[in-house]
PDB file of C-alpha atoms in Angstrom:
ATOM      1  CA  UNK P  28       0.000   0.000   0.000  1.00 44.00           C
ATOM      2  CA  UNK P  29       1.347   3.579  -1.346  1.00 40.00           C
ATOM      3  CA  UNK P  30       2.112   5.706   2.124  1.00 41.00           C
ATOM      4  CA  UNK P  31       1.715   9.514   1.153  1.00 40.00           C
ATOM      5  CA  UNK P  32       3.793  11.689   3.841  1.00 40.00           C
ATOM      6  CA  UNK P  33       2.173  14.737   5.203  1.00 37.00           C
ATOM      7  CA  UNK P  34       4.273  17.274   2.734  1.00 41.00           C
ATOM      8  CA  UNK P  35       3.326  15.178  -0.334  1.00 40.00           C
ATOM      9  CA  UNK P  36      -0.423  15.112   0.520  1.00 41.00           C
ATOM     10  CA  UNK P  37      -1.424  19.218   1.453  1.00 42.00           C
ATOM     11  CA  UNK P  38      -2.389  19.668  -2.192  1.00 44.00           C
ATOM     12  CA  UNK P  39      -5.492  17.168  -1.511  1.00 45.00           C
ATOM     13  CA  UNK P  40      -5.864  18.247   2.000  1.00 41.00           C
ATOM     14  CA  UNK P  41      -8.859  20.629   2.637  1.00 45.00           C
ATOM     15  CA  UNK P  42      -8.501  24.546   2.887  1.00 43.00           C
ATOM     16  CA  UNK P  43      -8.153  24.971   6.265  1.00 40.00           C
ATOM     17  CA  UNK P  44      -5.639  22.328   6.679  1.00 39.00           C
ATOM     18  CA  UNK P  45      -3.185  23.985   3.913  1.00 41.00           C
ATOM     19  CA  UNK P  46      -3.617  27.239   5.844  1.00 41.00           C
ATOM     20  CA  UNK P  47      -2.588  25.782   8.813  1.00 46.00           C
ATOM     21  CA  UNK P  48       0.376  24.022   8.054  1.00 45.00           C
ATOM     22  CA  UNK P  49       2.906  26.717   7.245  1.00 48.00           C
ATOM     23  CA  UNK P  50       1.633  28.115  10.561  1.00 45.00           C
ATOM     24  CA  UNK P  51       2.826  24.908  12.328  1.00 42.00           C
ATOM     25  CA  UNK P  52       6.101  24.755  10.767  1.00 45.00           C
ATOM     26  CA  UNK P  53       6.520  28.192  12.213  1.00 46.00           C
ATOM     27  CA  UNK P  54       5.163  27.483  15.289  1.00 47.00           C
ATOM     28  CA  UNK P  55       7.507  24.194  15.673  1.00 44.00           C
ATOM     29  CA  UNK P  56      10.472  26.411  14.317  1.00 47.00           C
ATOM     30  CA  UNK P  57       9.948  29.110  17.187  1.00 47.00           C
ATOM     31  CA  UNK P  58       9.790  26.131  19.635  1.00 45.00           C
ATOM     32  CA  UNK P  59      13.167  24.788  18.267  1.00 49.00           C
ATOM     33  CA  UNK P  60      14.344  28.409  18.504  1.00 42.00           C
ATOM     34  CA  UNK P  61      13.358  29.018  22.352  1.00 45.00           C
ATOM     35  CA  UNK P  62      14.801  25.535  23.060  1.00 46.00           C
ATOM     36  CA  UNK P  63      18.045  26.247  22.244  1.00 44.00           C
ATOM     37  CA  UNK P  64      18.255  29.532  23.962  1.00 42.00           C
ATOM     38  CA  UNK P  65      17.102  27.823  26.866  1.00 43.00           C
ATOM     39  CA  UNK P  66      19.838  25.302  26.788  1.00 39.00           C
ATOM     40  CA  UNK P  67      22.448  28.137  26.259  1.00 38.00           C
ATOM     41  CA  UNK P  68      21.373  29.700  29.039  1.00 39.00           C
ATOM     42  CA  UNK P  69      21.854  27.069  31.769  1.00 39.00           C
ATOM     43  CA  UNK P  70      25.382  26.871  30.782  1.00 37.00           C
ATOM     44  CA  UNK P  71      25.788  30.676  31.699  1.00 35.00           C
ATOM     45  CA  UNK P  72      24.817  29.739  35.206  1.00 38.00           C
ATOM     46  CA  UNK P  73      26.716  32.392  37.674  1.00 40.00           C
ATOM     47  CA  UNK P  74      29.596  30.522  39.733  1.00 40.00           C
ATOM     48  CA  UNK P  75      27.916  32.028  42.908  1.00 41.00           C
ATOM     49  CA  UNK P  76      24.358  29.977  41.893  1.00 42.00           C
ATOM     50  CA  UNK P  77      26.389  26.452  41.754  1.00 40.00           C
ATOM     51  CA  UNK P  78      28.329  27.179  44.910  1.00 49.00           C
ATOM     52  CA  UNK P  79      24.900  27.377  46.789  1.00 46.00           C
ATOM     53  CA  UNK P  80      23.109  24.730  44.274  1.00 47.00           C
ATOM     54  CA  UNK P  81      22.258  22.302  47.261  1.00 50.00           C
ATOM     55  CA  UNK P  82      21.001  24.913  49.449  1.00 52.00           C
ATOM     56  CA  UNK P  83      17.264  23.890  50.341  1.00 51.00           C
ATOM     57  CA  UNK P  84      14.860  25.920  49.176  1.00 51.00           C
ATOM     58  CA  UNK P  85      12.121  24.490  51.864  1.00 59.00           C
ATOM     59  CA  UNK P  86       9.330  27.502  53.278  1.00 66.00           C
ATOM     60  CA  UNK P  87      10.147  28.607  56.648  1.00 76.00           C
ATOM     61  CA  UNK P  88       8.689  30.034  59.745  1.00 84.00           C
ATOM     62  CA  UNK P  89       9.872  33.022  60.676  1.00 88.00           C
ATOM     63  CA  UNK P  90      13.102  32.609  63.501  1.00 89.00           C
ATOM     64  CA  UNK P  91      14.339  29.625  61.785  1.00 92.00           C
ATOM     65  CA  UNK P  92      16.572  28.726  59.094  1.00 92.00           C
ATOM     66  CA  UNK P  93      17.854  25.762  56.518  1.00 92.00           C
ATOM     67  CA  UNK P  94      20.680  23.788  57.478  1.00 91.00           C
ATOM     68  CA  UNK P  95      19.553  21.090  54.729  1.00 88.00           C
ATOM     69  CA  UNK P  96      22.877  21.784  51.742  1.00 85.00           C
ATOM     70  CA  UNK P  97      24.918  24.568  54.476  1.00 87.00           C
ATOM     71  CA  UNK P  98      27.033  21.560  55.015  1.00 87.00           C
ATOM     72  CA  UNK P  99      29.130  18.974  52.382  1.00 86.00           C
ATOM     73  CA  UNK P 100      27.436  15.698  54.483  1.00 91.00           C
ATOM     74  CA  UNK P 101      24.428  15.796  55.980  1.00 94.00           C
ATOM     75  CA  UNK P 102      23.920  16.418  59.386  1.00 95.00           C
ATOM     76  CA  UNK P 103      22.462  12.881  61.304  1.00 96.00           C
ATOM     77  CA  UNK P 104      21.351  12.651  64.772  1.00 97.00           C
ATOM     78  CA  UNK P 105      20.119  10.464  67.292  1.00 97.00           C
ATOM     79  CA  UNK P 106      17.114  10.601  69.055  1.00 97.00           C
ATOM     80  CA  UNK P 107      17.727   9.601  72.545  1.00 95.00           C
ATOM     81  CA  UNK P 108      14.324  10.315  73.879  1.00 90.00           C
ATOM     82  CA  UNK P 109      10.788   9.421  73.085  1.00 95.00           C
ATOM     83  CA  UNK P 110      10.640  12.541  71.075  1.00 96.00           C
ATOM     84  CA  UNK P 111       7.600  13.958  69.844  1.00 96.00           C
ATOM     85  CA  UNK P 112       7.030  15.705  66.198  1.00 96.00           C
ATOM     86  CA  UNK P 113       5.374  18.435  66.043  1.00 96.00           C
ATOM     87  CA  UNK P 114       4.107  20.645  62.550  1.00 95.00           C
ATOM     88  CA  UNK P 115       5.743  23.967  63.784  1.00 94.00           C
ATOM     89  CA  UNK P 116       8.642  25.088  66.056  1.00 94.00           C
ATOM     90  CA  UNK P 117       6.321  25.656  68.243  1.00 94.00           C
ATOM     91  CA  UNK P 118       5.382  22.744  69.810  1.00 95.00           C
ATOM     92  CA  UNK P 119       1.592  22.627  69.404  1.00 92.00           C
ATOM     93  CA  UNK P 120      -0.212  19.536  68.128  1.00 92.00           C
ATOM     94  CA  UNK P 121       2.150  17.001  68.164  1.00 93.00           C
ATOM     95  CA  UNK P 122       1.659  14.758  64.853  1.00 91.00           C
ATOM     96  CA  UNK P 123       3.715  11.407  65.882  1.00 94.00           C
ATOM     97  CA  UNK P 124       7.118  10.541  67.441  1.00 96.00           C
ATOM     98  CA  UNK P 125      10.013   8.941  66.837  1.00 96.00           C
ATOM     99  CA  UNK P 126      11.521   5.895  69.210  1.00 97.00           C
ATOM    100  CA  UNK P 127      14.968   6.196  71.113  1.00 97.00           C
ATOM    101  CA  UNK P 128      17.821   5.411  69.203  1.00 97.00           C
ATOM    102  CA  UNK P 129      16.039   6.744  65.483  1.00 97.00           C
ATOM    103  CA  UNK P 130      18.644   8.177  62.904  1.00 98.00           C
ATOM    104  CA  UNK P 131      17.408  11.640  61.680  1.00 98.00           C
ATOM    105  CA  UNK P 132      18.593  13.694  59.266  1.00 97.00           C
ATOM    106  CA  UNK P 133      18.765  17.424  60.424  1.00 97.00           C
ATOM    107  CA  UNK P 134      16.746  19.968  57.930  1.00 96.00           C
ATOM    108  CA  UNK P 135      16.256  23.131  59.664  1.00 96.00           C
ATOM    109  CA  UNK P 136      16.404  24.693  62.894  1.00 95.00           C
ATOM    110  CA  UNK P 137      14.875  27.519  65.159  1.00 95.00           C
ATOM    111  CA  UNK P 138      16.264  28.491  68.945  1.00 93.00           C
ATOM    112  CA  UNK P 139      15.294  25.578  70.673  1.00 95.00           C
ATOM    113  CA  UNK P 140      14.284  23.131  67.747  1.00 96.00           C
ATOM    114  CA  UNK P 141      14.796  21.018  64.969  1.00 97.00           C
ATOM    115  CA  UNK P 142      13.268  20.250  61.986  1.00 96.00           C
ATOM    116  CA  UNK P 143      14.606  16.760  61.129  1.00 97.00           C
ATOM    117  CA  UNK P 144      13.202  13.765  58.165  1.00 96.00           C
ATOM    118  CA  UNK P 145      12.894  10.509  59.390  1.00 96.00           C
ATOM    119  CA  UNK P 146      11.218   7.534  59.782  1.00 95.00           C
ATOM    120  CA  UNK P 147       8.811   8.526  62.757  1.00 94.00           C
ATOM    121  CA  UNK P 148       6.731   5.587  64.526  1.00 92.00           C
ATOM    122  CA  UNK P 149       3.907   5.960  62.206  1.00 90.00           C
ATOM    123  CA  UNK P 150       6.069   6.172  58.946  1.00 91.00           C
ATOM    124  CA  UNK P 151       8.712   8.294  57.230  1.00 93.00           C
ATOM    125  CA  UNK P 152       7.754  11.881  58.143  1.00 92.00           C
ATOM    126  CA  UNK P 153       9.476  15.550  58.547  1.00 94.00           C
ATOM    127  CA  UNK P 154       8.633  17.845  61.507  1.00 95.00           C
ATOM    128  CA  UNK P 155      10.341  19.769  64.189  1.00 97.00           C
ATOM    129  CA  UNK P 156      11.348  18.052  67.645  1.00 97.00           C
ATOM    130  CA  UNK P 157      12.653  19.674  70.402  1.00 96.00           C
ATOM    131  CA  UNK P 158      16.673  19.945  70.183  1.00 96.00           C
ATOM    132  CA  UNK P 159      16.868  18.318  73.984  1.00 95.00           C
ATOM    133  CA  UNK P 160      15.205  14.986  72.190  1.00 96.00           C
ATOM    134  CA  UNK P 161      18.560  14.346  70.217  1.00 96.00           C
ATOM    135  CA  UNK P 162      21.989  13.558  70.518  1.00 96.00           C
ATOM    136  CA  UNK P 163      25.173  14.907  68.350  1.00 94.00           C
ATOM    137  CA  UNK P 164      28.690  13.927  67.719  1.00 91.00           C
ATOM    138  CA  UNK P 165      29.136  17.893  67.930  1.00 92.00           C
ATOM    139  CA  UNK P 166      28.378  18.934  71.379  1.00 90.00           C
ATOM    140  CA  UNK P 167      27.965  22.389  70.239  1.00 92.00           C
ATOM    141  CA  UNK P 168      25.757  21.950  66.916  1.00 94.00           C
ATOM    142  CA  UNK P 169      23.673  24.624  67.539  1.00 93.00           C
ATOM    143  CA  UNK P 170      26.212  27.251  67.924  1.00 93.00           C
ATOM    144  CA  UNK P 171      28.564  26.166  65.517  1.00 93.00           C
ATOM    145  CA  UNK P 172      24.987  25.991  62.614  1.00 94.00           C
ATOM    146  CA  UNK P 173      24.564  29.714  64.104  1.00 93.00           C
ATOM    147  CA  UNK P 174      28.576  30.741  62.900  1.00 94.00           C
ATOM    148  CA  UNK P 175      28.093  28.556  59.812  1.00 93.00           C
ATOM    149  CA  UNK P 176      25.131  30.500  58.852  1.00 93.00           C
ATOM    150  CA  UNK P 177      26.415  33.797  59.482  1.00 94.00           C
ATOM    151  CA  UNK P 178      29.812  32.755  57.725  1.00 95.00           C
ATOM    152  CA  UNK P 179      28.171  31.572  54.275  1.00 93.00           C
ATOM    153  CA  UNK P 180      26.003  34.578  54.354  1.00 93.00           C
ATOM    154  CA  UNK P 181      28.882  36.657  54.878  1.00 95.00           C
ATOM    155  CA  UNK P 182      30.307  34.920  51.553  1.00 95.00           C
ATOM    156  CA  UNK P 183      27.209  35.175  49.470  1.00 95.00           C
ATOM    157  CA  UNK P 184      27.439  39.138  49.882  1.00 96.00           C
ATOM    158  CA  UNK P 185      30.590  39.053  48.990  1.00 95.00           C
ATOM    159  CA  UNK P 186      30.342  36.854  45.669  1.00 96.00           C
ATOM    160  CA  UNK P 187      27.316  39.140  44.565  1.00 95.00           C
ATOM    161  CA  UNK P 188      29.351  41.899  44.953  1.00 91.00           C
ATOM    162  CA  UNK P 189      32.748  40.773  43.621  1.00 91.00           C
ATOM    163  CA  UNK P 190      34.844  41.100  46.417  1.00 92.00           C
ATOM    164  CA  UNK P 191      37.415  38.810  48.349  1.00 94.00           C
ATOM    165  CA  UNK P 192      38.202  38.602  51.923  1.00 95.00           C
ATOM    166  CA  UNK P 193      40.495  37.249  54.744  1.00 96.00           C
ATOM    167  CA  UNK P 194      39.475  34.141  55.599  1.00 96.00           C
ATOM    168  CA  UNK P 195      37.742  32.674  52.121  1.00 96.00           C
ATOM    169  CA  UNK P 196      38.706  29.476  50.803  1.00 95.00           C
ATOM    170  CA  UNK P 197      39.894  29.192  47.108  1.00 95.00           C
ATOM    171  CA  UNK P 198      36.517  27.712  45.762  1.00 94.00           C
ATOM    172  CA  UNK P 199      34.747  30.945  47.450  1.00 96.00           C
ATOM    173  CA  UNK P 200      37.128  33.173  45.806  1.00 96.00           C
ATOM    174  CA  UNK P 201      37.283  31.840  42.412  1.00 96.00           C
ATOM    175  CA  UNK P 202      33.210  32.325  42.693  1.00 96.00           C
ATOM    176  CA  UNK P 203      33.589  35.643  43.140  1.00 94.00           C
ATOM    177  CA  UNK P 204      36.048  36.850  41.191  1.00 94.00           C
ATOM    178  CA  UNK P 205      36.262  33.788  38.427  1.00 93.00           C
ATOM    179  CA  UNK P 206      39.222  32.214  37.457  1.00 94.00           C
ATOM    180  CA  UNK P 207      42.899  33.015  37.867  1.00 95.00           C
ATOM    181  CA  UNK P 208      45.016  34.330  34.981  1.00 92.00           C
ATOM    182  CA  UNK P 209      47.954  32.826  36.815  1.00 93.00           C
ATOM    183  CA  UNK P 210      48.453  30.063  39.585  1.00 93.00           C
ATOM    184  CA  UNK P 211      51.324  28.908  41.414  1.00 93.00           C
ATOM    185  CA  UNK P 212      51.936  26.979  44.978  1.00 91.00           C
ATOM    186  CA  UNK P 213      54.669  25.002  47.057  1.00 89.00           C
ATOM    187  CA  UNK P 214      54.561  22.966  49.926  1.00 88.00           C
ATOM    188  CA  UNK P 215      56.325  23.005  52.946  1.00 85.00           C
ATOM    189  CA  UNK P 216      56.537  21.663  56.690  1.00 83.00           C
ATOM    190  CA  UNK P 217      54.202  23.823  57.713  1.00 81.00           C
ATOM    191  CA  UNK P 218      51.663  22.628  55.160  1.00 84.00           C
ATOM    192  CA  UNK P 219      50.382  24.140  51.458  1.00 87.00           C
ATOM    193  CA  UNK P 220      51.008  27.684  49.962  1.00 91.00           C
ATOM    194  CA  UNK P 221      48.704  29.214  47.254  1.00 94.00           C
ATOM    195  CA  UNK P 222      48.524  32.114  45.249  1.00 95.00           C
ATOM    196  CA  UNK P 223      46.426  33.082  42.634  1.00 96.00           C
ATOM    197  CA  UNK P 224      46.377  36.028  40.665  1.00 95.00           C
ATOM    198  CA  UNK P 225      43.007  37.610  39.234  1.00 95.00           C
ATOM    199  CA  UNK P 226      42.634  40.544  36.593  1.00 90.00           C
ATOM    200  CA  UNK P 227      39.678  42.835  37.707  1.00 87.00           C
ATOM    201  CA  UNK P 228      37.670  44.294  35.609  1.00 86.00           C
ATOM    202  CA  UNK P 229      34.885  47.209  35.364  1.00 84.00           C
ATOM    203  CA  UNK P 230      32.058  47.858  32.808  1.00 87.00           C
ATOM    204  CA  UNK P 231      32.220  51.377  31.474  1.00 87.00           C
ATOM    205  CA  UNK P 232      30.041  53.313  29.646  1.00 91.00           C
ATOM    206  CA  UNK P 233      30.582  54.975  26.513  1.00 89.00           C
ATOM    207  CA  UNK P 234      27.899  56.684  24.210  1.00 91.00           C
ATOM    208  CA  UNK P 235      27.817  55.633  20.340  1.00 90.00           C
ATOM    209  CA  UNK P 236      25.916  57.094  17.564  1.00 90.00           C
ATOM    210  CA  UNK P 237      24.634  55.838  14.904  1.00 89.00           C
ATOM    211  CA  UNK P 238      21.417  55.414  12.652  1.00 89.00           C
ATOM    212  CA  UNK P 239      18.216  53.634  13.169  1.00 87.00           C
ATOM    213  CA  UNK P 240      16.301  51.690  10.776  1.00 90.00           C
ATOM    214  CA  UNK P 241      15.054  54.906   9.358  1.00 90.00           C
ATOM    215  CA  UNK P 242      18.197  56.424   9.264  1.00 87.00           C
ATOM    216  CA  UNK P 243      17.882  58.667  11.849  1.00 91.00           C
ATOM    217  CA  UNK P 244      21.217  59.707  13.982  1.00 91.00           C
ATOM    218  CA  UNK P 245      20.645  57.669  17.407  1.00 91.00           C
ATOM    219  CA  UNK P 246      22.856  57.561  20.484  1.00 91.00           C
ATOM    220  CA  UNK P 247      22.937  54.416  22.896  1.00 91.00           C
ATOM    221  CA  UNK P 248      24.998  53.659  25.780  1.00 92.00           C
ATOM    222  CA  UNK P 249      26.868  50.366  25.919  1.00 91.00           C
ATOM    223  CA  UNK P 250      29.062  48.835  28.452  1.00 90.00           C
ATOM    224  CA  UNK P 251      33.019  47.980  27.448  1.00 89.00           C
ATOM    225  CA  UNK P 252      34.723  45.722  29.853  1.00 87.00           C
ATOM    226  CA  UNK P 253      38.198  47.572  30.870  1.00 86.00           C
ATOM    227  CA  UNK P 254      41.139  46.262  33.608  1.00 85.00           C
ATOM    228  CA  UNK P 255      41.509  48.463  36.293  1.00 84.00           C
ATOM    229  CA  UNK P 256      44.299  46.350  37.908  1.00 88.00           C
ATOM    230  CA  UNK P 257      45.388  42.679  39.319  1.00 92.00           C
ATOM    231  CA  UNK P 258      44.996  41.180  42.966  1.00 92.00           C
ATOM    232  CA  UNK P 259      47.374  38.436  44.242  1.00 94.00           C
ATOM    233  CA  UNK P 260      45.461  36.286  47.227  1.00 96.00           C
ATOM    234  CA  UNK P 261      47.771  33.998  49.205  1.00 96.00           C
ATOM    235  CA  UNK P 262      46.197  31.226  50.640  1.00 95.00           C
ATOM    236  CA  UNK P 263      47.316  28.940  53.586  1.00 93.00           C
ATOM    237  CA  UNK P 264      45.793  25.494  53.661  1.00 90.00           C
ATOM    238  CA  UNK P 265      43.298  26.404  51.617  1.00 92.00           C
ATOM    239  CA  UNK P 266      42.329  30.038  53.520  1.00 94.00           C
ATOM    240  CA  UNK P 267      43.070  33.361  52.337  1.00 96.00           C
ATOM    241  CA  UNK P 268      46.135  34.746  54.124  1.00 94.00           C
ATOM    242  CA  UNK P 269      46.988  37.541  52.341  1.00 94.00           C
ATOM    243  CA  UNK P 270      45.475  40.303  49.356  1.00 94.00           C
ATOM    244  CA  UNK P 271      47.885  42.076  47.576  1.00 92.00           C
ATOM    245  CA  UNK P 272      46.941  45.085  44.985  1.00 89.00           C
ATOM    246  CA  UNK P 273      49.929  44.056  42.380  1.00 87.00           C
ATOM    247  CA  UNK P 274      48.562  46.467  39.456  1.00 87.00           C
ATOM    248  CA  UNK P 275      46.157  49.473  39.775  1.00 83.00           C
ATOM    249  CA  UNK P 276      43.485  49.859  42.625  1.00 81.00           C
ATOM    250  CA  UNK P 277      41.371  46.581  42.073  1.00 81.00           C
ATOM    251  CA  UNK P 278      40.320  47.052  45.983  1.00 81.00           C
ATOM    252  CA  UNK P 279      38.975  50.496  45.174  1.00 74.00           C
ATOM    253  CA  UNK P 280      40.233  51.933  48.387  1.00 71.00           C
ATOM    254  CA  UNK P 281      37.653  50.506  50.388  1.00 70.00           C
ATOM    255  CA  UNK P 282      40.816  48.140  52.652  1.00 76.00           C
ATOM    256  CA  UNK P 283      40.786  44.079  53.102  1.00 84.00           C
ATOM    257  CA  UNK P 284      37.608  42.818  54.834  1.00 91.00           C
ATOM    258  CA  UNK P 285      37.840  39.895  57.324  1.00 94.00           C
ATOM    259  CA  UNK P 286      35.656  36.675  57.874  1.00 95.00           C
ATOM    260  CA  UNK P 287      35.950  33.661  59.492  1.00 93.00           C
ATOM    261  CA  UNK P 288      37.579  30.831  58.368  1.00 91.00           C
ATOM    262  CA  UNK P 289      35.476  27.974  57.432  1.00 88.00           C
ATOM    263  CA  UNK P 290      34.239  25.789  60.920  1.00 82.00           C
ATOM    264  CA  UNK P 291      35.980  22.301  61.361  1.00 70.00           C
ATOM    265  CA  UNK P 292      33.666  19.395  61.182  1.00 67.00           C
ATOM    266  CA  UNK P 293      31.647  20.746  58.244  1.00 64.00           C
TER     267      UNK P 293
END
């Protein structure tokens, strides 16, 4: 039996069928089109997006926070307590409880509480238990989450706005200020010595004229990347040590900003 494709058959196709087609081959063109911007997009992601990639984006109540992807491994604890699990941080209507000795994996946290996932008496469940209820091989959790959280916030300011600091690790600097146009490093007895040099750039404007499409003189502003000087960051095991302005002003004046270094443990 003679197949007839779709192309060879529009002649014997009704009116409104021939219409439509050329309309569907631009409709499946402009799909193909917004595809493939959409794909080159993702691979412009900003370096400061991936570094924070695995940070939850769970709704909170207000006075608590994500710990879920703050830390390379999650955090586990043990409940060591008949612990009740409750819907909120604060304590009311308790939905179910997990037995002594339960692994749970720690998601969030208020003051006094913990939102943890787990597999509750009832079945596998997430809800916030009271931080008393569990067990850690950190005996300071709590505080250390609270540094750890003020510490990567620190760092996400500082990648949005370019800048490095005292106290950064490589990874965090090379998200802010991209890669190095020259590495170099030894190792000693008193461990590993970095430095990387970055060239810093600004956008300036400049006005251009030209004509329109009705050849009218136009001016427009656009943006020309130009190097206003180099930074050299020395790191020691992995933590800036020192910033050096090697070329130009790349600091702007503003001095060498300070954070802690990352916490042991996470």
């Amino acid at each position: 039996m003679k197949q007839i494709g779709f192309a060879a058959s529009n002649k014997r196709l009704p009116q409104a069928v021939r219409v439509g087609y050329p309309a569907f081959k631009a409709a499946l063109a402009m799909k193909s089109l917004l595809l493939a911007a959409a794909v080159l997009m993702t691979s412009f992601v900003p370096v400061s997006a991936q570094l924070s990639k695995n940070r939850s984006s769970l709704n909170l109540e207000p006075g608590t926070f994500s710990v879920e992807g703050m830390t390379p491994k999650p955090i586990v604890l043990k409940v060591q307590l008949e612990a009740p699990m409750y819907p909120t941080s604060k304590f009311q209507g308790a939905l179910g409880s997990f037995a002594p000795g339960t692994l749970v994996t720690l998601i969030a946290m208020s003051d006094t509480a913990y939102r943890v996932r787990g597999r509750a008496r009832h079945g596998d469940v997430a809800g916030w238990i009271r931080q008393t209820d569990v067990i850690s091989a950190d005996p300071n959790l709590a505080a250390n989450l609270k540094k750890l959280l003020e510490r990567t916030q620190k760092v996400e300011e500082l990648i949005r706005n370019r800048q490095v600091a005292l106290g950064m690790t490589s990874a965090e600097v090379q998200a802010s200020l991209g890669k190095p146009s020259r590495t170099s490093a030894k190792i000693n007895a008193q461990g590993k010595e970095e430095k990387l040099e970055f060239s810093i750039y600004e956008r300036v404007p400049q006005t251009t004229t030209g004509r329109d499409a009705f050849g009218q003189l136009v001016q427009s502003v656009i943006y020309v990347k130009v190097e206003v000087g180099t930074l050299s960051v020395s790191f020691k095991d992995d933590v800036v040590s020192e910033i050096e302005e090697t070329k130009g002003n790349p600091l702007g004046g503003g001095g060498v900003q300070i954070i802690p270094p990352p916490l042991f443990g996470f």
